Structures are given as structure tokens and as C-alpha cells.
Amino acid sequence: MMRTTSRFARGAALLAATTLALSACSGDDSTPGSSAAADQGENFDLIDPGTIRVASMGDARPYTFTDENGEFTGFDVEFFKEVAGCVGIDDVVFTGQDFSAILPAVANGQFDVGVAAIGITEERQQTVDFSDGYLAGYLTVITPEGASITEPEDLAGQRLGVVQGTLQETYAAENFPDVELVRFPDNNAGISALNSGTIGAHFADYEAAKQYATQYDVDLAINIPSFDAPAGFALKPGNDDFREALNTCLEQKMEDGTWRDLYQEWFPGSPMPDQYLPSSEQGSDDASETTTP
Ligand code: SNW
């Protein structure tokens, strides 16, 4: 696990933080200076004080995408907006990037935050800081329907699509024998190549794969657990007051059920990872981190 302390181990700290955060986040948190968290806003090292500039992706449904009005939405976007509001900043400006451009742009200060189901890894932590994790799931190999690919060995000799810079690219290079990796700027380009027969399979995040399966005749052929790299918000290194405020509010938005409600809205029917639910709901029968999709 990349997370140094589990959510369970932090029970006592969480209770204390929740009490603080509850008072900080209740009521109208849109008024600057109305909450304890917002008072810390002046210490946040943001490009424009009072605004959070976010590098994201406009085409990574259901995590981050633009709707018919050009507005950013999706699970990660809506959850980030909740957390930002809790730290006292409602002005959040999202900009679409290729995935491979997000972390460099955050690292060199062009954006305050990167939000795009970005898995926390030691390698990425060489260039950016991360909030605590907020999403853990599977990496999924998508094939044409009936391709009879069910395990990594079946991919031998295939051309496999990956989005440049993703964990899928790294995982496939290290673990899938004899595949020819074909790198794309985004998943839509990979799925187009899959549908036209240019590649034999495409490797994406599970919820994106599930989304494509509602539109195209594809199978979710292989699911690789990626719980050791939960997604976090990527931050410019050293902005510690901002990171700590985000983490306090992230816990708060899990404890008050906001995370659960957004998860059910954007990922309907998907197995619910236990660790992000309100403490009172953890360990119930229908919540499990280990359920295979
Ligand atoms: O590691 C997983 C995590 O467990 C959760 O399922 C959300 O996605 C991941 O963070 C992996 N996401 C990929 C990555 O971090 C691709 C992100 C993307 O395509 N936007 O490289």
C-alpha cells in the first residue's frame, strides 16, 4: 500500500478531524472567511488567490469529462468541487489536457491541482505531491466481444492500446508477455482503433471500460486490481497548508456520505470500496474492497 496510514488506523485522528471539519463545513461555506478552513485560505499558495486552477481531462467519462454545455463533470470533478468548497474555495476552473501533460503542468506550477483518476505512486511522487487517496479500483483490458481473451497469456502477439503516461502503460510493459504496446493520447482514440481492428485490445480504467461497454460490442476481458495506487489529487510540491486542508475536507466528505452518494451516482452497480464510506457503514455486507467486478 502506498498510503502510509490506513483509514482504519487513523480512527481517533479521524474523529477529531471530523469534529473540526463538521463545524468548518456546515452551513454556508461559500462565504469567504466563514469557516475555520477558509481562514487558512490565505496561506494557500495558489496561482490566483481565491481560485483553484485544475488540470483535468475533458473526455474521461465517467471520471472527468465535459457535458453538452462544455461544463466539467464526472465523479472526480464533482468530488473535487465538494472538497474545494469545504476548504472555502468555490471558484474552481477546470482545463482539459492529455493525461500525459497533467503531471508535468502541475509540477511546474501552471495548475494548482491535477484531477483525473491519477493513481498515487512513488514514481509520480518524485515530481508532485498528492492528497490522500479517494478512489481505488481496477485496470481493465477491453477486447472486441467474443475475442476469448480472459488472461494475460491470451494477449501474446496482440497489439494492445494504452494511454500514454498511465499506470496501464507501465503495468502492461512489465506484466503482459509479448504484447506490442500502441500508445494513444486518450481512451477515445484507443477505442476507435479497437473498433476499427487496428489494435486487438485496449487497456483503461475499469469505470471507463464499463462506460464503453454500454456503447460498443466489447468485453471487459481482464481486470487487474490497482488498490495499491488509489487516485489522489496531484499538487504542486510543498503547498502543505493546501494539501492538509484538502485532506481534512476529503475525510469529512467521506464521513458525511458525500463520497458514497457521488460514487453511486457515477459508478452505479460497481463494487463499493469499504474504506471511503462513513465509519458507521464500513464492514457491512454490501461494501467490500475485494469484490471483483
Ligand atoms: O490506480 C487506479 C485507482 O485504483 C482507481 O481505479 C482510479 O484509477 C487509477 O488511479 C488508475 N488510473 C490511471 C493512472 O493513474 C489512468 C488515469 C486516466 O486515464 N485518467 O495512470
PDB file of C-alpha atoms and ligand atoms in Angstrom:
ATOM      1  CA  MET A   1       0.000   0.000   0.000  1.00  0.00           C
ATOM      2  CA  MET A   2       1.217   3.481  -0.876  1.00  0.00           C
ATOM      3  CA  ARG A   3      -0.933   5.029   1.838  1.00  0.00           C
ATOM      4  CA  THR A   4       1.224   5.303   4.910  1.00  0.00           C
ATOM      5  CA  THR A   5      -1.652   5.096   7.359  1.00  0.00           C
ATOM      6  CA  SER A   6      -4.858   3.225   6.710  1.00  0.00           C
ATOM      7  CA  ARG A   7      -8.166   4.952   7.213  1.00  0.00           C
ATOM      8  CA  PHE A   8      -8.876   2.431   9.954  1.00  0.00           C
ATOM      9  CA  ALA A   9      -5.641   3.143  11.808  1.00  0.00           C
ATOM     10  CA  ARG A  10      -6.485   6.808  11.864  1.00  0.00           C
ATOM     11  CA  GLY A  11      -9.790   6.292  13.644  1.00  0.00           C
ATOM     12  CA  ALA A  12      -9.061   8.566  16.561  1.00  0.00           C
ATOM     13  CA  ALA A  13      -7.470  11.259  14.421  1.00  0.00           C
ATOM     14  CA  LEU A  14     -10.387  10.999  12.040  1.00  0.00           C
ATOM     15  CA  LEU A  15     -12.898  11.556  14.827  1.00  0.00           C
ATOM     16  CA  ALA A  16     -11.071  14.685  15.929  1.00  0.00           C
ATOM     17  CA  ALA A  17     -10.670  15.916  12.367  1.00  0.00           C
ATOM     18  CA  THR A  18     -14.313  15.208  11.642  1.00  0.00           C
ATOM     19  CA  THR A  19     -15.472  17.253  14.585  1.00  0.00           C
ATOM     20  CA  LEU A  20     -13.359  20.164  13.356  1.00  0.00           C
ATOM     21  CA  ALA A  21     -14.354  19.686   9.745  1.00  0.00           C
ATOM     22  CA  LEU A  22     -18.026  19.350  10.605  1.00  0.00           C
ATOM     23  CA  SER A  23     -18.018  22.761  12.209  1.00  0.00           C
ATOM     24  CA  ALA A  24     -15.849  24.117   9.401  1.00  0.00           C
ATOM     25  CA  CYS A  25     -18.027  22.752   6.630  1.00  0.00           C
ATOM     26  CA  SER A  26     -21.521  23.046   7.964  1.00  0.00           C
ATOM     27  CA  GLY A  27     -23.695  25.920   6.918  1.00  0.00           C
ATOM     28  CA  ASP A  28     -22.761  28.273   4.118  1.00  0.00           C
ATOM     29  CA  ASP A  29     -19.141  27.528   3.305  1.00  0.00           C
ATOM     30  CA  SER A  30     -19.306  29.681   0.200  1.00  0.00           C
ATOM     31  CA  THR A  31     -18.751  32.889   2.145  1.00  0.00           C
ATOM     32  CA  PRO A  32     -15.030  33.597   2.277  1.00  0.00           C
ATOM     33  CA  GLY A  33     -13.794  33.617   5.841  1.00  0.00           C
ATOM     34  CA  SER A  34     -16.956  31.958   7.163  1.00  0.00           C
ATOM     35  CA  SER A  35     -15.162  28.809   8.264  1.00  0.00           C
ATOM     36  CA  ALA A  36     -12.031  27.761  10.071  1.00  0.00           C
ATOM     37  CA  ALA A  37     -10.804  26.071   6.912  1.00  0.00           C
ATOM     38  CA  ALA A  38     -11.415  29.158   4.809  1.00  0.00           C
ATOM     39  CA  ASP A  39      -9.344  31.253   7.212  1.00  0.00           C
ATOM     40  CA  GLN A  40      -6.365  29.153   6.195  1.00  0.00           C
ATOM     41  CA  GLY A  41      -7.034  30.090   2.577  1.00  0.00           C
ATOM     42  CA  GLU A  42      -4.644  32.992   2.746  1.00  0.00           C
ATOM     43  CA  ASN A  43      -1.837  30.524   3.399  1.00  0.00           C
ATOM     44  CA  PHE A  44      -2.621  28.503   0.287  1.00  0.00           C
ATOM     45  CA  ASP A  45      -0.025  29.066  -2.382  1.00  0.00           C
ATOM     46  CA  LEU A  46      -2.441  29.333  -5.320  1.00  0.00           C
ATOM     47  CA  ILE A  47      -1.793  30.861  -8.750  1.00  0.00           C
ATOM     48  CA  ASP A  48      -4.735  33.256  -8.211  1.00  0.00           C
ATOM     49  CA  PRO A  49      -5.765  33.526  -4.543  1.00  0.00           C
ATOM     50  CA  GLY A  50      -9.418  32.517  -4.215  1.00  0.00           C
ATOM     51  CA  THR A  51      -9.375  30.352  -7.356  1.00  0.00           C
ATOM     52  CA  ILE A  52      -8.213  26.763  -7.811  1.00  0.00           C
ATOM     53  CA  ARG A  53      -6.868  26.055 -11.306  1.00  0.00           C
ATOM     54  CA  VAL A  54      -7.272  22.372 -12.130  1.00  0.00           C
ATOM     55  CA  ALA A  55      -5.679  20.358 -14.928  1.00  0.00           C
ATOM     56  CA  SER A  56      -8.116  17.598 -15.886  1.00  0.00           C
ATOM     57  CA  MET A  57      -9.405  15.663 -18.908  1.00  0.00           C
ATOM     58  CA  GLY A  58     -12.438  16.581 -20.992  1.00  0.00           C
ATOM     59  CA  ASP A  59     -13.046  13.074 -22.305  1.00  0.00           C
ATOM     60  CA  ALA A  60     -12.514  10.582 -19.465  1.00  0.00           C
ATOM     61  CA  ARG A  61     -16.120   9.693 -18.696  1.00  0.00           C
ATOM     62  CA  PRO A  62     -17.305   8.903 -16.017  1.00  0.00           C
ATOM     63  CA  TYR A  63     -14.320  10.281 -14.033  1.00  0.00           C
ATOM     64  CA  THR A  64     -13.820  13.677 -15.716  1.00  0.00           C
ATOM     65  CA  PHE A  65     -15.480  14.954 -18.888  1.00  0.00           C
ATOM     66  CA  THR A  66     -17.286  17.943 -20.342  1.00  0.00           C
ATOM     67  CA  ASP A  67     -21.064  17.796 -20.673  1.00  0.00           C
ATOM     68  CA  GLU A  68     -23.152  19.138 -23.577  1.00  0.00           C
ATOM     69  CA  ASN A  69     -22.730  22.675 -22.203  1.00  0.00           C
ATOM     70  CA  GLY A  70     -18.951  22.370 -22.045  1.00  0.00           C
ATOM     71  CA  GLU A  71     -19.003  22.150 -18.229  1.00  0.00           C
ATOM     72  CA  PHE A  72     -16.641  19.739 -16.494  1.00  0.00           C
ATOM     73  CA  THR A  73     -18.362  16.993 -14.551  1.00  0.00           C
ATOM     74  CA  GLY A  74     -17.936  13.341 -13.543  1.00  0.00           C
ATOM     75  CA  PHE A  75     -17.109  11.631 -10.256  1.00  0.00           C
ATOM     76  CA  ASP A  76     -13.638  13.107  -9.755  1.00  0.00           C
ATOM     77  CA  VAL A  77     -14.728  16.610 -10.794  1.00  0.00           C
ATOM     78  CA  GLU A  78     -17.810  16.653  -8.546  1.00  0.00           C
ATOM     79  CA  PHE A  79     -15.919  15.193  -5.595  1.00  0.00           C
ATOM     80  CA  PHE A  80     -13.104  17.716  -6.006  1.00  0.00           C
ATOM     81  CA  LYS A  81     -15.597  20.603  -6.151  1.00  0.00           C
ATOM     82  CA  GLU A  82     -17.134  19.370  -2.864  1.00  0.00           C
ATOM     83  CA  VAL A  83     -13.724  19.213  -1.200  1.00  0.00           C
ATOM     84  CA  ALA A  84     -12.725  22.636  -2.576  1.00  0.00           C
ATOM     85  CA  GLY A  85     -15.958  24.187  -1.279  1.00  0.00           C
ATOM     86  CA  CYS A  86     -15.216  22.701   2.131  1.00  0.00           C
ATOM     87  CA  VAL A  87     -11.774  24.357   2.234  1.00  0.00           C
ATOM     88  CA  GLY A  88     -13.533  27.618   1.390  1.00  0.00           C
ATOM     89  CA  ILE A  89     -12.945  27.970  -2.355  1.00  0.00           C
ATOM     90  CA  ASP A  90     -15.905  27.692  -4.717  1.00  0.00           C
ATOM     91  CA  ASP A  91     -14.185  29.151  -7.761  1.00  0.00           C
ATOM     92  CA  VAL A  92     -12.673  26.050  -9.385  1.00  0.00           C
ATOM     93  CA  VAL A  93     -11.556  26.345 -13.014  1.00  0.00           C
ATOM     94  CA  PHE A  94     -11.022  23.079 -14.921  1.00  0.00           C
ATOM     95  CA  THR A  95      -8.916  22.816 -18.088  1.00  0.00           C
ATOM     96  CA  GLY A  96      -8.740  19.727 -20.315  1.00  0.00           C
ATOM     97  CA  GLN A  97      -5.327  18.213 -21.077  1.00  0.00           C
ATOM     98  CA  ASP A  98      -3.961  14.974 -22.427  1.00  0.00           C
ATOM     99  CA  PHE A  99      -3.270  12.675 -19.480  1.00  0.00           C
ATOM    100  CA  SER A 100       0.482  12.736 -20.139  1.00  0.00           C
ATOM    101  CA  ALA A 101       0.520  16.565 -19.852  1.00  0.00           C
ATOM    102  CA  ILE A 102      -1.237  16.845 -16.469  1.00  0.00           C
ATOM    103  CA  LEU A 103       1.512  15.932 -14.007  1.00  0.00           C
ATOM    104  CA  PRO A 104       4.239  17.994 -15.739  1.00  0.00           C
ATOM    105  CA  ALA A 105       1.888  21.012 -15.820  1.00  0.00           C
ATOM    106  CA  VAL A 106       1.105  20.649 -12.094  1.00  0.00           C
ATOM    107  CA  ALA A 107       4.768  20.076 -11.221  1.00  0.00           C
ATOM    108  CA  ASN A 108       5.894  23.276 -12.956  1.00  0.00           C
ATOM    109  CA  GLY A 109       3.143  25.418 -11.432  1.00  0.00           C
ATOM    110  CA  GLN A 110       0.866  26.004 -14.448  1.00  0.00           C
ATOM    111  CA  PHE A 111      -2.013  24.494 -12.421  1.00  0.00           C
ATOM    112  CA  ASP A 112      -2.725  24.228  -8.715  1.00  0.00           C
ATOM    113  CA  VAL A 113      -4.117  20.693  -8.878  1.00  0.00           C
ATOM    114  CA  GLY A 114      -4.407  17.710 -11.241  1.00  0.00           C
ATOM    115  CA  VAL A 115      -7.692  15.762 -11.070  1.00  0.00           C
ATOM    116  CA  ALA A 116      -8.122  12.753 -13.393  1.00  0.00           C
ATOM    117  CA  ALA A 117      -8.217   9.410 -11.525  1.00  0.00           C
ATOM    118  CA  ILE A 118      -4.461   9.826 -11.066  1.00  0.00           C
ATOM    119  CA  GLY A 119      -3.074   6.849  -9.136  1.00  0.00           C
ATOM    120  CA  ILE A 120      -0.643   7.701  -6.324  1.00  0.00           C
ATOM    121  CA  THR A 121       2.717   6.051  -6.980  1.00  0.00           C
ATOM    122  CA  GLU A 122       6.241   6.590  -5.677  1.00  0.00           C
ATOM    123  CA  GLU A 123       7.407   7.438  -9.170  1.00  0.00           C
ATOM    124  CA  ARG A 124       4.814  10.211  -9.539  1.00  0.00           C
ATOM    125  CA  GLN A 125       5.633  11.466  -6.044  1.00  0.00           C
ATOM    126  CA  GLN A 126       9.091  12.346  -7.361  1.00  0.00           C
ATOM    127  CA  THR A 127       7.525  15.282  -9.233  1.00  0.00           C
ATOM    128  CA  VAL A 128       4.233  16.148  -7.477  1.00  0.00           C
ATOM    129  CA  ASP A 129       2.627  15.842  -4.039  1.00  0.00           C
ATOM    130  CA  PHE A 130      -0.679  14.040  -3.589  1.00  0.00           C
ATOM    131  CA  SER A 131      -3.684  14.374  -1.334  1.00  0.00           C
ATOM    132  CA  ASP A 132      -4.844  11.242   0.449  1.00  0.00           C
ATOM    133  CA  GLY A 133      -6.431   8.641  -1.830  1.00  0.00           C
ATOM    134  CA  TYR A 134     -10.106   8.916  -2.770  1.00  0.00           C
ATOM    135  CA  LEU A 135     -10.709   6.129  -5.292  1.00  0.00           C
ATOM    136  CA  ALA A 136      -9.335   2.605  -5.707  1.00  0.00           C
ATOM    137  CA  GLY A 137     -10.318   0.143  -8.391  1.00  0.00           C
ATOM    138  CA  TYR A 138      -9.254  -1.962 -11.344  1.00  0.00           C
ATOM    139  CA  LEU A 139      -7.352  -1.568 -14.598  1.00  0.00           C
ATOM    140  CA  THR A 140      -9.332  -3.294 -17.356  1.00  0.00           C
ATOM    141  CA  VAL A 141      -8.387  -4.850 -20.687  1.00  0.00           C
ATOM    142  CA  ILE A 142     -11.163  -4.202 -23.228  1.00  0.00           C
ATOM    143  CA  THR A 143     -11.499  -6.544 -26.222  1.00  0.00           C
ATOM    144  CA  PRO A 144     -13.949  -6.937 -29.093  1.00  0.00           C
ATOM    145  CA  GLU A 145     -16.903  -9.043 -27.961  1.00  0.00           C
ATOM    146  CA  GLY A 146     -16.162 -12.767 -28.101  1.00  0.00           C
ATOM    147  CA  ALA A 147     -12.400 -12.365 -28.566  1.00  0.00           C
ATOM    148  CA  SER A 148     -11.868 -15.117 -25.945  1.00  0.00           C
ATOM    149  CA  ILE A 149      -9.169 -13.224 -24.101  1.00  0.00           C
ATOM    150  CA  THR A 150      -9.502 -13.976 -20.398  1.00  0.00           C
ATOM    151  CA  GLU A 151      -5.946 -13.897 -19.010  1.00  0.00           C
ATOM    152  CA  PRO A 152      -2.684 -12.070 -19.689  1.00  0.00           C
ATOM    153  CA  GLU A 153      -1.204 -15.013 -21.628  1.00  0.00           C
ATOM    154  CA  ASP A 154      -4.025 -14.693 -24.176  1.00  0.00           C
ATOM    155  CA  LEU A 155      -2.684 -11.241 -25.116  1.00  0.00           C
ATOM    156  CA  ALA A 156       0.565 -12.673 -26.547  1.00  0.00           C
ATOM    157  CA  GLY A 157       1.121 -11.413 -30.082  1.00  0.00           C
ATOM    158  CA  GLN A 158      -1.613  -8.783 -29.775  1.00  0.00           C
ATOM    159  CA  ARG A 159      -1.387  -5.045 -30.294  1.00  0.00           C
ATOM    160  CA  LEU A 160      -2.577  -3.530 -27.009  1.00  0.00           C
ATOM    161  CA  GLY A 161      -3.668   0.112 -26.739  1.00  0.00           C
ATOM    162  CA  VAL A 162      -2.695   2.196 -23.706  1.00  0.00           C
ATOM    163  CA  VAL A 163      -2.957   5.904 -22.945  1.00  0.00           C
ATOM    164  CA  GLN A 164       0.478   7.458 -22.757  1.00  0.00           C
ATOM    165  CA  GLY A 165       1.748   8.046 -19.227  1.00  0.00           C
ATOM    166  CA  THR A 166      -0.843   5.849 -17.466  1.00  0.00           C
ATOM    167  CA  LEU A 167      -0.347   3.040 -14.984  1.00  0.00           C
ATOM    168  CA  GLN A 168      -1.772   0.793 -17.696  1.00  0.00           C
ATOM    169  CA  GLU A 169       1.228   1.579 -19.897  1.00  0.00           C
ATOM    170  CA  THR A 170       3.669   0.705 -17.098  1.00  0.00           C
ATOM    171  CA  TYR A 171       1.748  -2.375 -15.984  1.00  0.00           C
ATOM    172  CA  ALA A 172       1.434  -3.799 -19.487  1.00  0.00           C
ATOM    173  CA  ALA A 173       5.116  -3.255 -20.257  1.00  0.00           C
ATOM    174  CA  GLU A 174       6.089  -5.098 -17.076  1.00  0.00           C
ATOM    175  CA  ASN A 175       3.487  -7.832 -16.858  1.00  0.00           C
ATOM    176  CA  PHE A 176       1.911  -8.731 -20.191  1.00  0.00           C
ATOM    177  CA  PRO A 177       4.208 -11.035 -22.142  1.00  0.00           C
ATOM    178  CA  ASP A 178       4.755 -10.447 -25.867  1.00  0.00           C
ATOM    179  CA  VAL A 179       2.310  -7.606 -26.427  1.00  0.00           C
ATOM    180  CA  GLU A 180       3.023  -4.757 -28.785  1.00  0.00           C
ATOM    181  CA  LEU A 181       2.057  -1.560 -26.960  1.00  0.00           C
ATOM    182  CA  VAL A 182       0.305   1.094 -29.047  1.00  0.00           C
ATOM    183  CA  ARG A 183       0.239   4.465 -27.274  1.00  0.00           C
ATOM    184  CA  PHE A 184      -2.715   6.863 -27.618  1.00  0.00           C
ATOM    185  CA  PRO A 185      -3.301  10.387 -26.267  1.00  0.00           C
ATOM    186  CA  ASP A 186      -6.655   9.360 -24.746  1.00  0.00           C
ATOM    187  CA  ASN A 187      -9.034   6.419 -24.369  1.00  0.00           C
ATOM    188  CA  ASN A 188     -11.392   7.543 -27.122  1.00  0.00           C
ATOM    189  CA  ALA A 189      -8.602   7.230 -29.696  1.00  0.00           C
ATOM    190  CA  GLY A 190      -7.788   3.765 -28.343  1.00  0.00           C
ATOM    191  CA  ILE A 191     -11.406   2.615 -28.513  1.00  0.00           C
ATOM    192  CA  SER A 192     -11.692   3.907 -32.108  1.00  0.00           C
ATOM    193  CA  ALA A 193      -8.639   1.832 -33.017  1.00  0.00           C
ATOM    194  CA  LEU A 194     -10.167  -1.172 -31.264  1.00  0.00           C
ATOM    195  CA  ASN A 195     -13.441  -0.783 -33.142  1.00  0.00           C
ATOM    196  CA  SER A 196     -11.660  -0.449 -36.480  1.00  0.00           C
ATOM    197  CA  GLY A 197      -9.494  -3.517 -35.772  1.00  0.00           C
ATOM    198  CA  THR A 198      -6.173  -1.644 -35.704  1.00  0.00           C
ATOM    199  CA  ILE A 199      -5.468  -2.986 -32.213  1.00  0.00           C
ATOM    200  CA  GLY A 200      -6.644  -6.236 -30.595  1.00  0.00           C
ATOM    201  CA  ALA A 201      -7.320  -4.838 -27.108  1.00  0.00           C
ATOM    202  CA  HIS A 202      -7.253  -1.563 -25.164  1.00  0.00           C
ATOM    203  CA  PHE A 203      -6.250  -1.121 -21.512  1.00  0.00           C
ATOM    204  CA  ALA A 204      -8.107   1.539 -19.485  1.00  0.00           C
ATOM    205  CA  ASP A 205      -9.578   2.216 -16.043  1.00  0.00           C
ATOM    206  CA  TYR A 206     -12.467  -0.064 -15.072  1.00  0.00           C
ATOM    207  CA  GLU A 207     -15.217   2.576 -14.989  1.00  0.00           C
ATOM    208  CA  ALA A 208     -14.166   3.941 -18.387  1.00  0.00           C
ATOM    209  CA  ALA A 209     -14.228   0.399 -19.762  1.00  0.00           C
ATOM    210  CA  LYS A 210     -17.675  -0.169 -18.271  1.00  0.00           C
ATOM    211  CA  GLN A 211     -18.854   3.025 -19.940  1.00  0.00           C
ATOM    212  CA  TYR A 212     -17.550   1.920 -23.372  1.00  0.00           C
ATOM    213  CA  ALA A 213     -19.298  -1.445 -22.916  1.00  0.00           C
ATOM    214  CA  THR A 214     -22.627   0.391 -22.864  1.00  0.00           C
ATOM    215  CA  GLN A 215     -21.837   1.957 -26.266  1.00  0.00           C
ATOM    216  CA  TYR A 216     -19.907  -0.719 -28.182  1.00  0.00           C
ATOM    217  CA  ASP A 217     -19.802  -4.505 -28.545  1.00  0.00           C
ATOM    218  CA  VAL A 218     -16.830  -5.057 -26.293  1.00  0.00           C
ATOM    219  CA  ASP A 219     -15.892  -7.365 -23.427  1.00  0.00           C
ATOM    220  CA  LEU A 220     -14.244  -6.347 -20.148  1.00  0.00           C
ATOM    221  CA  ALA A 221     -11.781  -9.196 -20.581  1.00  0.00           C
ATOM    222  CA  ILE A 222      -9.208  -8.870 -17.763  1.00  0.00           C
ATOM    223  CA  ASN A 223      -9.431  -6.862 -14.520  1.00  0.00           C
ATOM    224  CA  ILE A 224      -6.176  -6.036 -12.709  1.00  0.00           C
ATOM    225  CA  PRO A 225      -6.556  -4.751  -9.108  1.00  0.00           C
ATOM    226  CA  SER A 226      -4.942  -1.339  -8.636  1.00  0.00           C
ATOM    227  CA  PHE A 227      -5.753  -0.839  -4.954  1.00  0.00           C
ATOM    228  CA  ASP A 228      -2.091  -0.153  -4.181  1.00  0.00           C
ATOM    229  CA  ALA A 229      -2.329   3.031  -6.281  1.00  0.00           C
ATOM    230  CA  PRO A 230      -5.533   4.802  -5.207  1.00  0.00           C
ATOM    231  CA  ALA A 231      -6.278   8.002  -7.082  1.00  0.00           C
ATOM    232  CA  GLY A 232      -5.361  11.260  -5.340  1.00  0.00           C
ATOM    233  CA  PHE A 233      -5.392  14.952  -6.181  1.00  0.00           C
ATOM    234  CA  ALA A 234      -1.959  15.881  -7.599  1.00  0.00           C
ATOM    235  CA  LEU A 235      -0.494  19.071  -6.107  1.00  0.00           C
ATOM    236  CA  LYS A 236       2.445  21.317  -6.711  1.00  0.00           C
ATOM    237  CA  PRO A 237       5.185  20.143  -4.308  1.00  0.00           C
ATOM    238  CA  GLY A 238       5.456  21.949  -0.986  1.00  0.00           C
ATOM    239  CA  ASN A 239       1.971  23.503  -0.791  1.00  0.00           C
ATOM    240  CA  ASP A 240       1.487  21.801   2.563  1.00  0.00           C
ATOM    241  CA  ASP A 241      -1.232  24.026   4.073  1.00  0.00           C
ATOM    242  CA  PHE A 242      -3.361  23.469   0.996  1.00  0.00           C
ATOM    243  CA  ARG A 243      -2.727  19.716   0.980  1.00  0.00           C
ATOM    244  CA  GLU A 244      -3.588  19.370   4.672  1.00  0.00           C
ATOM    245  CA  ALA A 245      -6.787  21.404   4.288  1.00  0.00           C
ATOM    246  CA  LEU A 246      -7.807  19.265   1.292  1.00  0.00           C
ATOM    247  CA  ASN A 247      -7.114  16.097   3.275  1.00  0.00           C
ATOM    248  CA  THR A 248      -9.208  17.257   6.252  1.00  0.00           C
ATOM    249  CA  CYS A 249     -12.103  18.037   3.926  1.00  0.00           C
ATOM    250  CA  LEU A 250     -11.626  14.857   1.905  1.00  0.00           C
ATOM    251  CA  GLU A 251     -12.095  12.825   5.101  1.00  0.00           C
ATOM    252  CA  GLN A 252     -15.086  14.972   6.003  1.00  0.00           C
ATOM    253  CA  LYS A 253     -16.729  14.394   2.613  1.00  0.00           C
ATOM    254  CA  MET A 254     -16.270  10.650   3.073  1.00  0.00           C
ATOM    255  CA  GLU A 255     -17.558  10.640   6.636  1.00  0.00           C
ATOM    256  CA  ASP A 256     -20.701  12.649   5.796  1.00  0.00           C
ATOM    257  CA  GLY A 257     -21.682  10.316   2.936  1.00  0.00           C
ATOM    258  CA  THR A 258     -20.975  12.755   0.084  1.00  0.00           C
ATOM    259  CA  TRP A 259     -18.361  10.394  -1.380  1.00  0.00           C
ATOM    260  CA  ARG A 260     -20.784   7.444  -1.196  1.00  0.00           C
ATOM    261  CA  ASP A 261     -23.600   9.376  -2.893  1.00  0.00           C
ATOM    262  CA  LEU A 262     -21.331  10.534  -5.735  1.00  0.00           C
ATOM    263  CA  TYR A 263     -19.917   7.007  -6.155  1.00  0.00           C
ATOM    264  CA  GLN A 264     -23.407   5.554  -6.507  1.00  0.00           C
ATOM    265  CA  GLU A 265     -24.404   8.325  -8.920  1.00  0.00           C
ATOM    266  CA  TRP A 266     -21.416   7.979 -11.261  1.00  0.00           C
ATOM    267  CA  PHE A 267     -20.480   4.299 -10.856  1.00  0.00           C
ATOM    268  CA  PRO A 268     -23.884   2.613 -10.448  1.00  0.00           C
ATOM    269  CA  GLY A 269     -23.665  -1.094  -9.679  1.00  0.00           C
ATOM    270  CA  SER A 270     -19.899  -1.084  -9.125  1.00  0.00           C
ATOM    271  CA  PRO A 271     -18.419  -2.772  -6.060  1.00  0.00           C
ATOM    272  CA  MET A 272     -18.123  -0.218  -3.264  1.00  0.00           C
ATOM    273  CA  PRO A 273     -14.670   0.054  -1.697  1.00  0.00           C
ATOM    274  CA  ASP A 274     -15.199  -0.063   2.048  1.00  0.00           C
ATOM    275  CA  GLN A 275     -12.517   2.331   3.170  1.00  0.00           C
ATOM    276  CA  TYR A 276     -14.085   5.562   1.870  1.00  0.00           C
ATOM    277  CA  LEU A 277     -17.533   5.041   3.379  1.00  0.00           C
ATOM    278  CA  PRO A 278     -18.705   6.705   6.592  1.00  0.00           C
ATOM    279  CA  SER A 279     -17.239   4.760   9.542  1.00  0.00           C
ATOM    280  CA  SER A 280     -20.733   3.664  10.577  1.00  0.00           C
ATOM    281  CA  GLU A 281     -21.234   1.975   7.193  1.00  0.00           C
ATOM    282  CA  GLN A 282     -17.889   0.199   6.962  1.00  0.00           C
ATOM    283  CA  GLY A 283     -17.855  -3.578   7.157  1.00  0.00           C
ATOM    284  CA  SER A 284     -21.436  -4.044   6.009  1.00  0.00           C
ATOM    285  CA  ASP A 285     -22.219  -6.942   3.667  1.00  0.00           C
ATOM    286  CA  ASP A 286     -22.687  -4.895   0.522  1.00  0.00           C
ATOM    287  CA  ALA A 287     -19.447  -2.973   0.970  1.00  0.00           C
ATOM    288  CA  SER A 288     -16.215  -4.718   0.149  1.00  0.00           C
ATOM    289  CA  GLU A 289     -12.841  -3.667  -1.173  1.00  0.00           C
ATOM    290  CA  THR A 290     -12.094  -7.095  -2.527  1.00  0.00           C
ATOM    291  CA  THR A 291     -15.191  -7.823  -4.584  1.00  0.00           C
ATOM    292  CA  THR A 292     -14.238  -8.472  -8.190  1.00  0.00           C
ATOM    293  CA  PRO A 293     -16.282  -6.510 -10.713  1.00  0.00           C
TER     294      PRO A 293
HETATM  295  O1  SNW B   1      -4.886   3.153  -9.832  1.00  0.00           O
HETATM  296  C1  SNW B   1      -6.249   3.377 -10.204  1.00  0.00           C
HETATM  297  C2  SNW B   1      -7.134   3.562  -8.979  1.00  0.00           C
HETATM  298  O2  SNW B   1      -7.094   2.416  -8.170  1.00  0.00           O
HETATM  299  C3  SNW B   1      -8.580   3.846  -9.424  1.00  0.00           C
HETATM  300  O3  SNW B   1      -9.119   2.687 -10.047  1.00  0.00           O
HETATM  301  C4  SNW B   1      -8.623   5.021 -10.373  1.00  0.00           C
HETATM  302  O4  SNW B   1      -7.716   4.819 -11.498  1.00  0.00           O
HETATM  303  C5  SNW B   1      -6.358   4.605 -11.117  1.00  0.00           C
HETATM  304  O5  SNW B   1      -5.863   5.746 -10.416  1.00  0.00           O
HETATM  305  C6  SNW B   1      -5.533   4.399 -12.392  1.00  0.00           C
HETATM  306  N1  SNW B   1      -5.708   5.467 -13.339  1.00  0.00           N
HETATM  307  C7  SNW B   1      -4.748   5.551 -14.441  1.00  0.00           C
HETATM  308  C8  SNW B   1      -3.450   6.197 -13.980  1.00  0.00           C
HETATM  309  O6  SNW B   1      -3.406   6.714 -12.853  1.00  0.00           O
HETATM  310  C9  SNW B   1      -5.281   6.239 -15.678  1.00  0.00           C
HETATM  311  C10 SNW B   1      -5.856   7.609 -15.411  1.00  0.00           C
HETATM  312  C11 SNW B   1      -6.587   8.177 -16.625  1.00  0.00           C
HETATM  313  O7  SNW B   1      -6.664   7.559 -17.697  1.00  0.00           O
HETATM  314  N2  SNW B   1      -7.150   9.347 -16.465  1.00  0.00           N
HETATM  315  O8  SNW B   1      -2.486   6.170 -14.744  1.00  0.00           O
END
